[in-house]
Tab-separated table of C-alpha atoms in Angstrom:
chain	number	residue	atom	x	y	z
N	1	MET	CA	157.692	0.880	22.778
N	2	GLY	CA	159.592	2.522	25.630
N	3	PRO	CA	159.019	1.530	29.303
N	4	GLY	CA	156.100	-0.734	30.309
N	5	ILE	CA	152.902	0.342	32.010
N	6	LEU	CA	153.967	-0.892	35.445
N	7	ASP	CA	157.313	0.860	35.178
N	8	VAL	CA	155.553	4.133	34.465
N	9	LEU	CA	153.060	3.572	37.292
N	10	PHE	CA	155.833	2.879	39.834
N	11	GLU	CA	157.863	5.851	38.764
N	12	TYR	CA	155.100	8.434	38.486
N	13	TRP	CA	152.426	7.195	40.932
N	14	PRO	CA	152.347	10.469	42.921
N	15	ILE	CA	151.297	12.285	39.729
N	16	PHE	CA	148.500	9.809	39.081
N	17	LEU	CA	147.411	9.949	42.708
N	18	LYS	CA	147.236	13.719	42.604
N	19	GLY	CA	145.280	13.495	39.349
N	20	ALA	CA	142.833	10.990	40.791
N	21	ILE	CA	142.255	13.145	43.867
N	22	GLY	CA	141.702	16.130	41.575
N	23	THR	CA	139.119	14.164	39.601
N	24	LEU	CA	137.224	13.034	42.721
N	25	ARG	CA	137.362	16.560	44.101
N	26	TYR	CA	136.050	18.272	40.956
N	27	ALA	CA	133.306	15.697	40.571
N	28	PHE	CA	132.335	16.086	44.230
N	29	ILE	CA	132.204	19.876	44.067
N	30	ALA	CA	130.255	19.833	40.795
N	31	VAL	CA	127.675	17.326	42.016
N	32	SER	CA	127.315	18.912	45.476
N	33	LEU	CA	126.819	22.449	44.208
N	34	GLY	CA	124.921	21.022	41.242
N	35	SER	CA	122.545	19.305	43.646
N	36	LEU	CA	121.716	22.532	45.459
N	37	LEU	CA	121.208	24.363	42.197
N	38	GLY	CA	119.412	21.350	40.730
N	39	ALA	CA	116.978	21.233	43.664
N	40	LEU	CA	116.103	24.861	43.007
N	41	ILE	CA	115.620	24.180	39.284
N	42	ALA	CA	113.453	21.138	40.073
N	43	LEU	CA	111.222	23.191	42.379
N	44	MET	CA	110.918	25.849	39.680
N	45	HIS	CA	110.046	23.138	37.194
N	46	LEU	CA	107.336	21.742	39.468
N	47	SER	CA	105.930	25.115	40.469
N	48	LYS	CA	102.509	26.237	39.319
N	49	SER	CA	103.970	29.362	37.741
N	50	LYS	CA	104.199	28.830	33.981
N	51	ILE	CA	107.057	31.341	33.702
N	52	LEU	CA	109.216	29.640	36.340
N	53	SER	CA	108.617	26.186	34.954
N	54	SER	CA	109.404	27.231	31.380
N	55	ILE	CA	112.624	28.915	32.504
N	56	ALA	CA	113.606	25.721	34.314
N	57	SER	CA	112.673	23.594	31.346
N	58	LEU	CA	114.696	25.788	28.969
N	59	TYR	CA	117.687	25.659	31.328
N	60	VAL	CA	117.574	21.870	31.503
N	61	ASN	CA	117.088	21.434	27.774
N	62	VAL	CA	119.959	23.735	26.829
N	63	LEU	CA	122.417	22.197	29.297
N	64	ARG	CA	121.493	18.630	28.442
N	65	GLY	CA	121.231	19.317	24.737
N	66	THR	CA	124.678	20.822	24.198
N	67	PRO	CA	128.078	19.159	24.754
N	68	LEU	CA	129.724	19.751	28.105
N	69	LEU	CA	132.969	20.598	26.322
N	70	VAL	CA	131.252	23.454	24.482
N	71	GLN	CA	129.777	24.661	27.769
N	72	MET	CA	133.238	24.584	29.323
N	73	TYR	CA	134.720	26.628	26.471
N	74	ILE	CA	131.942	29.181	26.764
N	75	ALA	CA	132.463	29.414	30.508
N	76	TYR	CA	136.215	29.666	30.041
N	77	PHE	CA	136.275	32.364	27.398
N	78	PHE	CA	132.971	34.170	27.732
N	79	LEU	CA	132.402	34.360	31.509
N	80	PRO	CA	135.438	36.609	32.198
N	81	ILE	CA	134.152	39.016	29.525
N	82	ALA	CA	130.513	38.905	30.583
N	83	VAL	CA	131.117	38.981	34.340
N	84	PRO	CA	134.139	41.197	35.031
N	85	VAL	CA	134.102	40.290	38.729
N	86	LEU	CA	135.273	36.839	37.708
N	87	ASN	CA	138.340	38.279	35.977
N	88	ASN	CA	140.653	37.774	38.908
N	89	VAL	CA	139.552	34.359	40.065
N	90	ASP	CA	141.399	31.154	39.314
N	91	LYS	CA	140.487	29.738	35.914
N	92	GLU	CA	139.522	26.578	37.751
N	93	VAL	CA	136.371	28.461	38.779
N	94	TYR	CA	135.138	28.857	35.189
N	95	VAL	CA	135.427	25.182	34.522
N	96	LEU	CA	133.768	24.371	37.830
N	97	ILE	CA	130.880	26.699	36.992
N	98	ALA	CA	130.359	24.810	33.737
N	99	LEU	CA	130.559	21.438	35.477
N	100	THR	CA	128.186	22.566	38.241
N	101	MET	CA	125.614	23.995	35.865
N	102	ASN	CA	125.766	20.916	33.688
N	103	SER	CA	125.370	18.660	36.700
N	104	SER	CA	122.499	20.763	38.065
N	105	ALA	CA	120.493	20.127	34.899
N	106	TYR	CA	120.805	16.374	35.322
N	107	VAL	CA	120.257	16.500	39.082
N	108	SER	CA	117.138	18.616	38.693
N	109	GLU	CA	115.647	15.910	36.485
N	110	ILE	CA	116.625	13.273	39.055
N	111	ILE	CA	114.928	15.241	41.824
N	112	ARG	CA	111.880	15.988	39.712
N	113	GLY	CA	111.577	12.315	38.799
N	114	GLY	CA	111.961	11.329	42.458
N	115	ILE	CA	109.242	13.729	43.557
N	116	ASN	CA	106.908	12.672	40.753
N	117	SER	CA	107.417	9.032	41.678
N	118	VAL	CA	105.687	9.587	45.030
N	119	ASP	CA	102.038	8.515	44.902
N	120	PRO	CA	99.857	11.616	44.295
N	121	GLY	CA	97.574	10.301	47.047
N	122	GLN	CA	100.276	11.248	49.561
N	123	ASN	CA	100.061	14.877	48.519
N	124	GLU	CA	96.265	14.784	48.639
N	125	ALA	CA	96.204	13.190	52.067
N	126	ALA	CA	98.647	15.733	53.461
N	127	ARG	CA	96.867	18.716	51.951
N	128	SER	CA	93.471	17.423	53.073
N	129	LEU	CA	94.772	17.352	56.651
N	130	GLY	CA	95.486	21.058	56.246
N	131	LEU	CA	99.257	20.747	55.869
N	132	SER	CA	100.730	23.700	54.007
N	133	ALA	CA	102.319	23.137	50.607
N	134	SER	CA	105.798	23.544	52.068
N	135	HIS	CA	105.190	21.190	55.014
N	136	THR	CA	103.726	18.669	52.589
N	137	MET	CA	106.891	18.869	50.524
N	138	THR	CA	109.367	18.697	53.416
N	139	LYS	CA	107.576	16.241	55.710
N	140	ILE	CA	105.724	13.948	53.307
N	141	ILE	CA	106.959	14.092	49.715
N	142	LEU	CA	110.736	14.602	50.016
N	143	PRO	CA	111.332	11.936	52.710
N	144	GLN	CA	109.703	9.421	50.366
N	145	ALA	CA	111.302	10.775	47.198
N	146	ILE	CA	114.793	10.627	48.707
N	147	LYS	CA	114.857	6.831	48.321
N	148	ASN	CA	114.683	7.234	44.584
N	149	ILE	CA	116.833	10.339	44.478
N	150	LEU	CA	119.918	9.234	46.450
N	151	PRO	CA	120.979	6.242	44.331
N	152	SER	CA	120.491	8.266	41.131
N	153	LEU	CA	122.476	11.100	42.643
N	154	ALA	CA	125.316	8.693	43.383
N	155	ASN	CA	125.134	7.541	39.765
N	156	GLU	CA	125.375	11.157	38.668
N	157	TYR	CA	128.552	11.434	40.733
N	158	ILE	CA	129.956	8.405	38.928
N	159	ALA	CA	129.066	9.913	35.565
N	160	MET	CA	130.613	13.215	36.617
N	161	ILE	CA	133.892	11.474	37.467
N	162	LYS	CA	134.171	10.602	33.791
N	163	GLU	CA	132.943	14.014	32.607
N	164	THR	CA	135.628	15.861	34.566
N	165	SER	CA	138.219	14.325	32.235
N	166	MET	CA	137.427	17.261	29.945
N	167	ALA	CA	138.680	19.699	32.561
N	168	GLY	CA	142.209	18.590	31.681
N	169	THR	CA	141.725	20.434	28.384
N	170	PHE	CA	141.876	23.605	30.451
N	171	MET	CA	145.010	22.578	32.367
N	172	LEU	CA	143.124	21.687	35.506
N	173	TYR	CA	144.962	19.080	37.526
N	174	GLU	CA	142.773	16.024	37.295
N	175	LEU	CA	143.415	12.489	36.134
N	176	MET	CA	143.322	13.145	32.394
N	177	TYR	CA	145.726	16.053	32.804
N	178	THR	CA	148.443	13.618	33.887
N	179	ARG	CA	148.561	12.484	30.266
N	180	THR	CA	149.633	15.969	29.195
N	181	LEU	CA	152.261	16.076	31.944
N	182	LEU	CA	153.740	12.717	31.016
N	183	ALA	CA	153.605	13.316	27.269
N	184	ASN	CA	156.365	15.813	27.932
N	185	LYS	CA	158.441	12.876	29.113
N	186	TYR	CA	157.893	11.024	25.827
N	187	LEU	CA	155.354	8.643	27.340
N	188	SER	CA	152.560	8.489	24.769
N	189	TRP	CA	150.493	5.347	25.468
N	190	GLN	CA	151.430	3.989	28.915
N	191	PRO	CA	149.725	6.731	30.960
N	192	LEU	CA	146.488	6.253	28.993
N	193	PHE	CA	146.089	2.667	30.197
N	194	ILE	CA	146.900	3.681	33.756
N	195	ILE	CA	144.394	6.540	33.565
N	196	ALA	CA	141.718	4.263	32.112
N	197	GLY	CA	142.454	1.685	34.823
N	198	ILE	CA	142.099	4.257	37.611
N	199	TYR	CA	138.820	5.592	36.184
N	200	LEU	CA	137.533	2.037	35.957
N	201	ILE	CA	138.488	1.216	39.545
N	202	MET	CA	136.855	4.411	40.820
N	203	THR	CA	133.607	3.869	38.947
N	204	LEU	CA	133.416	0.148	39.763
N	205	VAL	CA	133.974	0.740	43.471
N	206	LEU	CA	131.421	3.529	43.564
N	207	THR	CA	128.903	1.525	41.551
N	208	SER	CA	129.063	-1.321	44.039
N	209	LEU	CA	128.588	1.194	46.873
N	210	VAL	CA	125.463	2.486	45.118
N	211	LYS	CA	124.174	-1.074	44.850
N	212	LEU	CA	124.607	-1.461	48.607
N	213	LEU	CA	122.803	1.820	49.142
N	214	GLU	CA	119.879	0.733	46.961
N	215	LYS	CA	119.681	-2.570	48.816
N	216	ARG	CA	119.511	-0.799	52.178
N	217	PHE	CA	116.727	1.462	50.981
N	218	SER	CA	114.672	-1.373	49.599
N	219	VAL	CA	114.828	-3.172	52.964
N	220	SER	CA	112.832	-0.406	54.651
N	221	ASP	CA	110.041	-0.669	52.077
H	1	MET	CA	69.797	15.304	63.564
H	2	THR	CA	68.506	17.526	60.788
H	3	ASP	CA	66.235	19.573	63.034
H	4	LYS	CA	69.123	21.924	63.960
H	5	LYS	CA	69.581	23.012	60.352
H	6	ILE	CA	72.807	24.940	60.634
H	7	PRO	CA	74.367	24.907	57.161
H	8	LEU	CA	77.941	23.610	57.200
H	9	ILE	CA	78.782	23.172	53.540
H	10	GLU	CA	76.977	24.772	50.659
H	11	THR	CA	77.589	24.415	46.957
H	12	LYS	CA	76.063	26.722	44.383
H	13	ASN	CA	75.805	25.632	40.766
H	14	LEU	CA	79.009	23.625	41.143
H	15	LYS	CA	80.513	22.593	37.813
H	16	LYS	CA	83.693	20.697	37.045
H	17	ASN	CA	85.167	19.840	33.674
H	18	PHE	CA	88.142	17.642	32.972
H	19	GLY	CA	89.163	18.861	29.537
H	20	ASP	CA	86.083	18.468	27.369
H	21	LEU	CA	84.426	16.118	29.797
H	22	GLU	CA	81.728	17.693	31.946
H	23	VAL	CA	81.807	15.710	35.177
H	24	LEU	CA	79.682	17.971	37.367
H	25	LYS	CA	76.940	19.880	35.602
H	26	GLY	CA	75.780	22.283	38.284
H	27	ILE	CA	75.157	20.972	41.786
H	28	SER	CA	73.523	23.173	44.416
H	29	GLU	CA	73.300	21.436	47.735
H	30	THR	CA	73.465	22.238	51.422
H	31	ILE	CA	74.915	19.932	54.027
H	32	TYR	CA	73.795	20.705	57.558
H	33	LYS	CA	75.690	20.313	60.797
H	34	GLY	CA	75.308	16.843	62.262
H	35	GLU	CA	73.927	15.349	59.085
H	36	VAL	CA	75.086	12.001	57.819
H	37	ILE	CA	74.840	11.913	54.062
H	38	CYS	CA	75.618	9.014	51.793
H	39	ILE	CA	76.278	9.704	48.150
H	40	ILE	CA	75.569	6.814	45.847
H	41	GLY	CA	75.363	6.384	42.116
H	42	PRO	CA	76.988	4.689	39.145
H	43	SER	CA	80.742	4.873	38.564
H	44	GLY	CA	81.839	7.921	36.609
H	45	GLY	CA	78.721	9.816	37.606
H	46	GLY	CA	80.642	12.486	39.538
H	47	LYS	CA	80.241	11.344	43.174
H	48	SER	CA	83.919	11.457	44.067
H	49	THR	CA	84.517	14.639	42.105
H	50	PHE	CA	81.705	16.330	44.021
H	51	LEU	CA	83.186	15.189	47.315
H	52	ARG	CA	86.689	16.324	46.321
H	53	CYS	CA	85.347	19.773	45.420
H	54	LEU	CA	84.133	20.193	49.002
H	55	ASN	CA	87.704	20.579	50.279
H	56	MET	CA	89.096	21.982	47.030
H	57	LEU	CA	91.165	18.919	46.154
H	58	GLU	CA	89.449	19.589	42.842
H	59	GLU	CA	89.063	23.206	41.883
H	60	PRO	CA	85.577	23.839	40.537
H	61	THR	CA	85.390	25.043	36.958
H	62	GLU	CA	82.371	27.125	37.832
H	63	GLY	CA	80.169	27.764	40.833
H	64	GLU	CA	80.928	28.187	44.500
H	65	VAL	CA	81.639	26.173	47.614
H	66	TYR	CA	81.007	27.637	51.061
H	67	PHE	CA	82.282	26.097	54.270
H	68	GLU	CA	80.982	27.541	57.540
H	69	GLY	CA	79.834	30.569	55.574
H	70	GLU	CA	83.176	31.289	53.914
H	71	LYS	CA	83.752	30.969	50.214
H	72	LEU	CA	86.431	28.334	49.690
H	73	ASP	CA	87.538	29.048	46.162
H	74	ALA	CA	88.149	32.753	46.718
H	75	LYS	CA	91.743	33.832	46.133
H	76	SER	CA	91.935	35.368	49.604
H	77	THR	CA	90.834	32.170	51.351
H	78	ASP	CA	93.457	30.357	53.396
H	79	ILE	CA	92.433	26.908	52.225
H	80	ASP	CA	94.817	25.105	54.613
H	81	ARG	CA	93.022	26.566	57.612
H	82	HIS	CA	89.660	25.296	56.332
H	83	ARG	CA	91.008	21.901	55.375
H	84	GLN	CA	92.082	21.431	58.995
H	85	LYS	CA	88.366	21.322	59.794
H	86	ILE	CA	87.413	19.087	56.886
H	87	GLY	CA	88.710	15.577	57.459
H	88	MET	CA	89.024	13.287	54.466
H	89	VAL	CA	89.408	9.547	54.090
H	90	PHE	CA	90.432	8.055	50.764
H	91	GLN	CA	89.737	4.814	48.981
H	92	GLN	CA	93.467	4.025	48.861
H	93	PHE	CA	94.022	4.963	52.556
H	94	ASN	CA	97.023	7.160	51.723
H	95	VAL	CA	98.655	6.615	55.087
H	96	PHE	CA	102.198	7.980	55.269
H	97	PRO	CA	104.455	4.943	54.820
H	98	HIS	CA	107.617	6.630	56.107
H	99	LEU	CA	106.050	7.550	59.456
H	100	LYS	CA	105.156	5.310	62.372
H	101	VAL	CA	101.455	4.874	63.065
H	102	ILE	CA	101.586	7.298	65.976
H	103	ASP	CA	103.472	9.913	63.922
H	104	ASN	CA	100.953	9.594	61.094
H	105	ILE	CA	98.405	10.883	63.587
H	106	THR	CA	100.400	13.537	65.438
H	107	LEU	CA	102.069	15.119	62.391
H	108	ALA	CA	99.316	17.517	61.311
H	109	PRO	CA	98.170	18.580	64.817
H	110	THR	CA	101.723	19.375	65.957
H	111	LEU	CA	102.773	21.075	62.721
H	112	GLU	CA	99.704	23.061	61.820
H	113	LYS	CA	97.799	23.499	65.090
H	114	LYS	CA	100.934	23.821	67.217
H	115	ILE	CA	99.650	21.296	69.705
H	116	PRO	CA	102.448	20.168	72.055
H	117	GLU	CA	103.935	16.797	71.122
H	118	LYS	CA	102.933	15.192	74.426
H	119	GLU	CA	99.338	16.282	74.224
H	120	ALA	CA	99.076	15.226	70.572
H	121	LYS	CA	100.405	11.789	71.481
H	122	GLU	CA	97.905	11.350	74.301
H	123	THR	CA	95.072	12.216	71.947
H	124	ALA	CA	96.483	9.884	69.322
H	125	TYR	CA	96.666	6.978	71.757
H	126	LYS	CA	93.070	7.536	72.804
H	127	LEU	CA	91.966	7.549	69.182
H	128	LEU	CA	93.984	4.428	68.399
H	129	GLU	CA	92.359	2.674	71.319
H	130	GLN	CA	88.914	3.534	69.999
H	131	VAL	CA	89.669	1.762	66.731
H	132	GLY	CA	91.558	-1.140	68.268
H	133	LEU	CA	95.024	-0.190	67.075
H	134	SER	CA	96.761	0.712	70.362
H	135	ASP	CA	99.288	-2.090	69.978
H	136	LYS	CA	100.304	-0.825	66.527
H	137	ALA	CA	101.308	2.705	67.572
H	138	GLU	CA	105.043	2.156	67.154
H	139	GLU	CA	104.780	0.111	63.954
H	140	TYR	CA	105.194	1.355	60.421
H	141	PRO	CA	102.056	1.212	58.272
H	142	ARG	CA	103.486	-1.559	56.082
H	143	LYS	CA	102.825	-3.929	58.968
H	144	LEU	CA	99.094	-3.111	58.912
H	145	SER	CA	96.314	-4.820	56.979
H	146	GLY	CA	94.140	-2.785	54.605
H	147	GLY	CA	91.402	-2.463	57.193
H	148	GLN	CA	93.879	-1.328	59.831
H	149	LYS	CA	95.370	1.223	57.428
H	150	GLN	CA	91.947	2.653	56.755
H	151	ARG	CA	91.148	2.860	60.468
H	152	LEU	CA	94.469	4.647	60.915
H	153	ALA	CA	93.525	7.058	58.112
H	154	ILE	CA	90.236	7.774	59.884
H	155	VAL	CA	91.822	8.572	63.244
H	156	ARG	CA	94.553	10.581	61.532
H	157	ALA	CA	91.805	12.835	60.191
H	158	MET	CA	89.956	12.797	63.530
H	159	ALA	CA	93.051	14.022	65.360
H	160	MET	CA	92.575	17.424	63.712
H	161	GLU	CA	89.149	17.612	65.397
H	162	PRO	CA	87.355	18.398	62.150
H	163	ASP	CA	83.803	19.720	61.850
H	164	VAL	CA	83.003	17.342	59.009
H	165	MET	CA	84.416	14.107	57.665
H	166	LEU	CA	84.445	13.259	53.980
H	167	PHE	CA	84.746	9.605	53.008
H	168	ASP	CA	85.618	8.722	49.421
H	169	GLU	CA	84.634	5.072	48.927
H	170	PRO	CA	86.351	4.116	52.182
H	171	THR	CA	85.800	0.366	51.827
H	172	SER	CA	86.138	-0.134	48.057
H	173	ALA	CA	89.800	-1.137	48.190
H	174	LEU	CA	89.364	-3.503	51.142
H	175	ASP	CA	89.192	-7.267	51.232
H	176	PRO	CA	85.618	-8.303	52.067
H	177	GLU	CA	86.476	-9.461	55.589
H	178	MET	CA	87.922	-6.034	56.411
H	179	VAL	CA	84.885	-4.012	55.341
H	180	LYS	CA	82.786	-4.541	58.437
H	181	GLY	CA	85.376	-3.253	60.890
H	182	VAL	CA	85.863	-0.045	58.947
H	183	LEU	CA	82.126	0.545	58.510
H	184	GLU	CA	81.656	0.065	62.264
H	185	VAL	CA	84.199	2.801	62.952
H	186	ILE	CA	82.439	5.150	60.527
H	187	LYS	CA	79.069	4.319	62.040
H	188	LYS	CA	80.316	5.046	65.552
H	189	LEU	CA	81.588	8.372	64.295
H	190	ALA	CA	78.286	9.173	62.624
H	191	ASP	CA	76.351	8.199	65.744
H	192	SER	CA	78.530	10.501	67.836
H	193	GLY	CA	77.114	13.491	65.962
H	194	MET	CA	79.944	14.077	63.521
H	195	THR	CA	78.810	15.479	60.200
H	196	CYS	CA	79.702	12.872	57.599
H	197	VAL	CA	79.561	12.845	53.825
H	198	ILE	CA	80.194	9.352	52.554
H	199	VAL	CA	80.572	8.207	48.969
H	200	THR	CA	79.851	4.509	49.072
H	201	HIS	CA	78.711	1.439	47.210
H	202	GLU	CA	77.614	-0.265	50.431
H	203	MET	CA	73.836	0.062	50.096
H	204	GLY	CA	72.987	-1.659	53.354
H	205	PHE	CA	75.343	0.632	55.216
H	206	ALA	CA	73.979	3.732	53.457
H	207	ARG	CA	70.466	2.764	54.389
H	208	GLU	CA	71.351	2.106	57.994
H	209	VAL	CA	73.566	5.069	58.751
H	210	SER	CA	72.403	8.055	56.716
H	211	ASP	CA	69.935	10.822	57.386
H	212	ARG	CA	69.815	11.615	53.717
H	213	ILE	CA	70.873	9.971	50.505
H	214	LEU	CA	72.081	11.815	47.419
H	215	PHE	CA	71.944	9.924	44.149
H	216	ILE	CA	74.451	11.490	41.749
H	217	ASP	CA	74.273	10.448	38.126
H	218	GLU	CA	75.671	12.111	35.003
H	219	GLY	CA	76.931	15.106	36.971
H	220	VAL	CA	73.710	16.077	38.712
H	221	ILE	CA	71.854	15.084	41.869
H	222	ALA	CA	69.230	12.959	40.172
H	223	GLU	CA	67.379	12.160	43.383
H	224	GLU	CA	67.632	12.753	47.093
H	225	GLY	CA	65.704	11.763	50.153
H	226	THR	CA	65.664	9.875	53.396
H	227	PRO	CA	66.933	6.308	53.101
H	228	GLU	CA	63.401	5.078	53.658
H	229	GLU	CA	61.974	7.095	50.729
H	230	PHE	CA	64.965	6.497	48.568
H	231	PHE	CA	65.180	2.748	48.834
H	232	THR	CA	61.488	1.876	49.060
H	233	ASN	CA	59.964	4.467	46.787
H	234	PRO	CA	62.466	5.949	44.324
H	235	LYS	CA	60.908	8.424	41.909
H	236	ASN	CA	63.506	8.901	39.192
H	237	PRO	CA	63.615	6.063	36.622
H	238	ARG	CA	67.436	6.235	36.683
H	239	THR	CA	67.371	5.603	40.432
H	240	LYS	CA	65.075	2.650	39.976
H	241	GLU	CA	67.323	1.209	37.316
H	242	PHE	CA	70.428	1.718	39.443
H	243	LEU	CA	68.847	0.180	42.524
H	244	SER	CA	67.585	-2.795	40.564
H	245	GLN	CA	71.181	-3.465	39.535
H	246	VAL	CA	72.826	-3.132	42.924
H	247	LEU	CA	70.246	-4.499	45.344
């Protein structure tokens, strides 16, 4: 059996802490950049141009229809070959590109859904007043869509916290990577329960924050 | 009113299909400055679609729409600029729920006509007073009744100082006790000389307020005339049948 779970936690807590921070950081970067990219994809998807919307649709389908791990491998091995500029950057960047692109596909659907959930009458009223398409979007549609978008975006962040566990495969210092580090010290099972426990605490805390957020939004309805 | 005869809106052979369904089958009509026109007819006959083609909320499948002499569906037309002069009021009010009453009104004038905030607010307050909503200026629309929302929607459109107002069944979604107040506001507007095109099921109102009635049925104007002619001596059998059902 070896040492107990608590023994391992007390001895190696700085490693777990560093891993947890890594996880939160990667998830945050992926969802933040993914949101910007996702907003762009959503606008392309909603645009009147058939070409733009089919490109966006293809992008979303490919990224949601293939495993993230495969996407990470492609980014890790193929990007340096395809884009020589990326040859000298930290390998962390490849994995982050994969995470960001993957997240952007999901976020774009969240944003698109949020925009589509706004009553079409709002668009008609704004346009009939002579508001431009862009003013209609920024002043009328988005402020109403944001209520639906923000909680889902927070949920995407929670999902991404779990997804980043795959980054450990590429030696990126996040929570799951601590398993590899401690396996070298002949600790096979104890770190796994600690890792699972930390993931659970992070997602539970964040989920309850999202619930609070949703409650606040529904008050102003 | 109609003696001036300056054409404001003209449609030529206006057609609109939704998929295989022909909703408008070629409507040529001229609306003159200062006219008050009520459009009546059975549901699904094309009344609302016709109205929505006048500000290009629906793009015509065929035919043309002219507003103040300019072709609206031309590629080169800046439709936003024209829409600023064509006010529209919807059955479902479509007030902006995330904006205070006062901001619902000032948004378009400040954004699109670059009217200074202060001036826009003064105008808005005057308009709100005219429809009895001064005390609601700082409220959000959710605090308003249906009738109040519709009056807000009317003054929101008025704040752009349009040359014509389009009303798409403005009282159909209202509780009965709210209808009168909204119709009074529309009537005041019509009496002030504003050109109005009103799709309505309120026959008494149509008779009282309009200079001309258009009866739209099965995608065409089946009959038109002064309210007097139309209600007392309809010529088309379809009109007679319709009136016998609603009156």
